[in-house]
Amino acid sequence: MKKFVGFEFQHGELTNEKTGEVIPWGNIYFRIFTDENLNSDEYGCKVADIKVKAVYVASSLGITNFKLSDDKIVAEFLYKLKNIIGSNIDFVLDLVKGQYVIVGFKVIQEPKK
Protein backbone atom coordinates (compact mmCIF):
# COMPACT_ATOMS: atom_id res chain seq x y z
CA MET A 1 0.00 0.00 0.00
CA LYS A 2 1.21 3.48 -0.91
CA LYS A 3 -1.13 6.18 0.37
CA PHE A 4 -0.41 9.66 -1.03
CA VAL A 5 -0.38 12.11 1.88
CA GLY A 6 1.43 15.12 0.43
CA PHE A 7 4.27 16.36 -1.69
CA GLU A 8 7.20 18.72 -1.77
CA PHE A 9 8.36 20.58 -4.86
CA GLN A 10 12.03 21.40 -5.35
CA HIS A 11 13.51 23.22 -8.31
CA GLY A 12 16.52 25.24 -9.32
CA GLU A 13 19.28 25.58 -11.86
CA LEU A 14 22.60 23.85 -12.37
CA THR A 15 25.49 25.30 -14.34
CA ASN A 16 27.54 22.98 -16.54
CA GLU A 17 31.13 23.67 -15.46
CA LYS A 18 32.54 22.92 -18.92
CA THR A 19 30.09 24.86 -21.10
CA GLY A 20 28.59 27.39 -18.71
CA GLU A 21 25.12 26.30 -19.83
CA VAL A 22 22.43 26.88 -17.19
CA ILE A 23 20.18 23.84 -16.86
CA PRO A 24 16.84 24.11 -15.02
CA TRP A 25 15.67 21.15 -12.94
CA GLY A 26 12.55 20.24 -10.98
CA ASN A 27 11.52 17.31 -8.80
CA ILE A 28 8.37 16.37 -6.95
CA TYR A 29 8.85 14.40 -3.75
CA PHE A 30 5.73 12.31 -3.22
CA ARG A 31 5.15 11.89 0.51
CA ILE A 32 3.54 8.50 1.03
CA PHE A 33 2.39 6.39 3.95
CA THR A 34 3.40 2.80 3.23
CA ASP A 35 3.79 -0.68 4.64
CA GLU A 36 6.16 -1.73 1.82
CA ASN A 37 9.96 -2.10 1.87
CA LEU A 38 10.24 -1.96 5.64
CA ASN A 39 13.67 -2.56 7.17
CA SER A 40 14.04 -5.49 9.54
CA ASP A 41 13.72 -3.14 12.54
CA GLU A 42 10.60 -1.34 11.24
CA TYR A 43 7.06 -2.46 12.04
CA GLY A 44 3.68 -1.36 10.76
CA CYS A 45 3.95 1.60 8.38
CA LYS A 46 6.33 4.43 7.62
CA VAL A 47 6.33 7.75 5.80
CA ALA A 48 8.57 7.85 2.74
CA ASP A 49 9.53 10.49 0.17
CA ILE A 50 9.69 9.24 -3.42
CA LYS A 51 11.49 11.55 -5.89
CA VAL A 52 10.02 11.87 -9.38
CA LYS A 53 11.23 14.32 -12.03
CA ALA A 54 8.70 17.10 -12.62
CA VAL A 55 8.60 16.35 -16.35
CA TYR A 56 7.39 12.79 -15.62
CA VAL A 57 4.75 14.01 -13.17
CA ALA A 58 3.57 16.49 -15.82
CA SER A 59 3.14 13.63 -18.28
CA SER A 60 1.18 11.58 -15.71
CA LEU A 61 -1.14 14.55 -15.16
CA GLY A 62 -1.76 15.04 -18.88
CA ILE A 63 0.17 18.32 -19.07
CA THR A 64 1.43 18.61 -22.64
CA ASN A 65 4.28 20.72 -24.03
CA PHE A 66 5.91 20.85 -20.61
CA LYS A 67 9.13 22.84 -20.29
CA LEU A 68 11.32 22.80 -17.19
CA SER A 69 11.15 26.58 -17.12
CA ASP A 70 7.44 26.05 -16.32
CA ASP A 71 8.12 23.55 -13.53
CA LYS A 72 5.97 25.39 -10.98
CA ILE A 73 2.94 24.56 -13.12
CA VAL A 74 3.26 20.90 -12.13
CA ALA A 75 3.29 21.66 -8.40
CA GLU A 76 0.30 24.01 -8.76
CA PHE A 77 -1.62 21.44 -10.83
CA LEU A 78 -0.87 18.67 -8.32
CA TYR A 79 -1.87 20.93 -5.42
CA LYS A 80 -5.24 21.61 -7.07
CA LEU A 81 -5.89 17.85 -7.16
CA LYS A 82 -6.46 17.76 -3.40
CA ASN A 83 -8.90 14.91 -3.93
CA ILE A 84 -5.97 12.57 -4.55
CA ILE A 85 -4.62 13.23 -1.05
CA GLY A 86 -5.39 10.02 0.80
CA SER A 87 -5.55 7.98 -2.42
CA ASN A 88 -3.67 4.75 -2.86
CA ILE A 89 -1.21 5.30 -5.68
CA ASP A 90 1.41 3.33 -7.54
CA PHE A 91 4.45 4.44 -9.46
CA VAL A 92 5.14 3.68 -13.11
CA LEU A 93 8.64 2.43 -13.99
CA ASP A 94 10.34 2.51 -17.36
CA LEU A 95 13.83 2.13 -18.78
CA VAL A 96 15.62 5.46 -19.19
CA LYS A 97 19.22 5.38 -20.40
CA GLY A 98 19.49 1.70 -19.43
CA GLN A 99 18.14 2.09 -15.87
CA TYR A 100 14.66 1.71 -14.45
CA VAL A 101 13.35 5.01 -13.12
CA ILE A 102 9.98 6.25 -11.91
CA VAL A 103 8.36 7.97 -14.88
CA GLY A 104 4.97 8.69 -13.38
CA PHE A 105 2.22 7.70 -11.02
CA LYS A 106 -1.34 6.46 -11.14
CA VAL A 107 -4.21 6.48 -8.67
CA ILE A 108 -5.17 2.94 -7.66
CA GLN A 109 -8.02 3.77 -5.28
CA GLU A 110 -9.67 7.11 -4.48
CA PRO A 111 -9.90 8.08 -0.81
CA LYS A 112 -13.06 7.11 1.05
CA LYS A 113 -15.40 10.01 1.69
Tab-separated table of C-alpha atoms in Angstrom:
chain	number	residue	atom	x	y	z
A	1	MET	CA	0.000	0.000	0.000
A	2	LYS	CA	1.212	3.480	-0.911
A	3	LYS	CA	-1.130	6.183	0.374
A	4	PHE	CA	-0.414	9.661	-1.032
A	5	VAL	CA	-0.385	12.108	1.884
A	6	GLY	CA	1.426	15.116	0.434
A	7	PHE	CA	4.268	16.357	-1.687
A	8	GLU	CA	7.198	18.716	-1.774
A	9	PHE	CA	8.357	20.578	-4.861
A	10	GLN	CA	12.030	21.398	-5.346
A	11	HIS	CA	13.513	23.222	-8.315
A	12	GLY	CA	16.516	25.241	-9.317
A	13	GLU	CA	19.277	25.581	-11.858
A	14	LEU	CA	22.600	23.849	-12.371
A	15	THR	CA	25.487	25.298	-14.338
A	16	ASN	CA	27.540	22.984	-16.542
A	17	GLU	CA	31.132	23.667	-15.458
A	18	LYS	CA	32.535	22.919	-18.921
A	19	THR	CA	30.089	24.862	-21.102
A	20	GLY	CA	28.593	27.391	-18.705
A	21	GLU	CA	25.124	26.297	-19.833
A	22	VAL	CA	22.433	26.884	-17.194
A	23	ILE	CA	20.177	23.839	-16.861
A	24	PRO	CA	16.839	24.108	-15.019
A	25	TRP	CA	15.674	21.148	-12.940
A	26	GLY	CA	12.549	20.245	-10.982
A	27	ASN	CA	11.523	17.313	-8.804
A	28	ILE	CA	8.367	16.369	-6.952
A	29	TYR	CA	8.854	14.396	-3.754
A	30	PHE	CA	5.726	12.311	-3.218
A	31	ARG	CA	5.145	11.892	0.506
A	32	ILE	CA	3.535	8.496	1.029
A	33	PHE	CA	2.386	6.390	3.947
A	34	THR	CA	3.396	2.799	3.230
A	35	ASP	CA	3.788	-0.680	4.640
A	36	GLU	CA	6.159	-1.727	1.819
A	37	ASN	CA	9.959	-2.102	1.872
A	38	LEU	CA	10.245	-1.955	5.638
A	39	ASN	CA	13.665	-2.560	7.169
A	40	SER	CA	14.042	-5.494	9.540
A	41	ASP	CA	13.722	-3.143	12.536
A	42	GLU	CA	10.604	-1.345	11.238
A	43	TYR	CA	7.059	-2.464	12.043
A	44	GLY	CA	3.682	-1.357	10.764
A	45	CYS	CA	3.945	1.602	8.385
A	46	LYS	CA	6.327	4.434	7.619
A	47	VAL	CA	6.331	7.754	5.805
A	48	ALA	CA	8.575	7.854	2.739
A	49	ASP	CA	9.532	10.489	0.170
A	50	ILE	CA	9.695	9.241	-3.422
A	51	LYS	CA	11.486	11.548	-5.890
A	52	VAL	CA	10.024	11.875	-9.383
A	53	LYS	CA	11.233	14.321	-12.035
A	54	ALA	CA	8.701	17.098	-12.621
A	55	VAL	CA	8.602	16.349	-16.349
A	56	TYR	CA	7.390	12.793	-15.624
A	57	VAL	CA	4.749	14.005	-13.174
A	58	ALA	CA	3.570	16.488	-15.824
A	59	SER	CA	3.141	13.634	-18.282
A	60	SER	CA	1.179	11.582	-15.710
A	61	LEU	CA	-1.142	14.550	-15.158
A	62	GLY	CA	-1.757	15.038	-18.881
A	63	ILE	CA	0.167	18.322	-19.072
A	64	THR	CA	1.433	18.613	-22.641
A	65	ASN	CA	4.276	20.723	-24.034
A	66	PHE	CA	5.911	20.854	-20.610
A	67	LYS	CA	9.132	22.840	-20.286
A	68	LEU	CA	11.320	22.798	-17.194
A	69	SER	CA	11.154	26.576	-17.116
A	70	ASP	CA	7.443	26.054	-16.324
A	71	ASP	CA	8.124	23.551	-13.531
A	72	LYS	CA	5.975	25.386	-10.976
A	73	ILE	CA	2.941	24.560	-13.123
A	74	VAL	CA	3.257	20.898	-12.126
A	75	ALA	CA	3.286	21.665	-8.397
A	76	GLU	CA	0.298	24.008	-8.756
A	77	PHE	CA	-1.621	21.441	-10.828
A	78	LEU	CA	-0.870	18.670	-8.323
A	79	TYR	CA	-1.872	20.928	-5.419
A	80	LYS	CA	-5.239	21.608	-7.070
A	81	LEU	CA	-5.889	17.852	-7.159
A	82	LYS	CA	-6.456	17.765	-3.403
A	83	ASN	CA	-8.905	14.910	-3.932
A	84	ILE	CA	-5.968	12.569	-4.552
A	85	ILE	CA	-4.616	13.227	-1.048
A	86	GLY	CA	-5.390	10.018	0.800
A	87	SER	CA	-5.552	7.980	-2.418
A	88	ASN	CA	-3.671	4.752	-2.856
A	89	ILE	CA	-1.210	5.296	-5.678
A	90	ASP	CA	1.412	3.335	-7.540
A	91	PHE	CA	4.448	4.436	-9.463
A	92	VAL	CA	5.144	3.683	-13.110
A	93	LEU	CA	8.635	2.435	-13.988
A	94	ASP	CA	10.343	2.513	-17.365
A	95	LEU	CA	13.835	2.127	-18.778
A	96	VAL	CA	15.623	5.456	-19.186
A	97	LYS	CA	19.224	5.378	-20.402
A	98	GLY	CA	19.485	1.702	-19.425
A	99	GLN	CA	18.143	2.092	-15.873
A	100	TYR	CA	14.656	1.714	-14.447
A	101	VAL	CA	13.349	5.008	-13.122
A	102	ILE	CA	9.984	6.252	-11.915
A	103	VAL	CA	8.360	7.969	-14.880
A	104	GLY	CA	4.968	8.694	-13.384
A	105	PHE	CA	2.220	7.698	-11.017
A	106	LYS	CA	-1.343	6.462	-11.141
A	107	VAL	CA	-4.214	6.482	-8.668
A	108	ILE	CA	-5.174	2.940	-7.662
A	109	GLN	CA	-8.018	3.769	-5.283
A	110	GLU	CA	-9.672	7.114	-4.482
A	111	PRO	CA	-9.901	8.076	-0.809
A	112	LYS	CA	-13.064	7.110	1.051
A	113	LYS	CA	-15.405	10.014	1.687
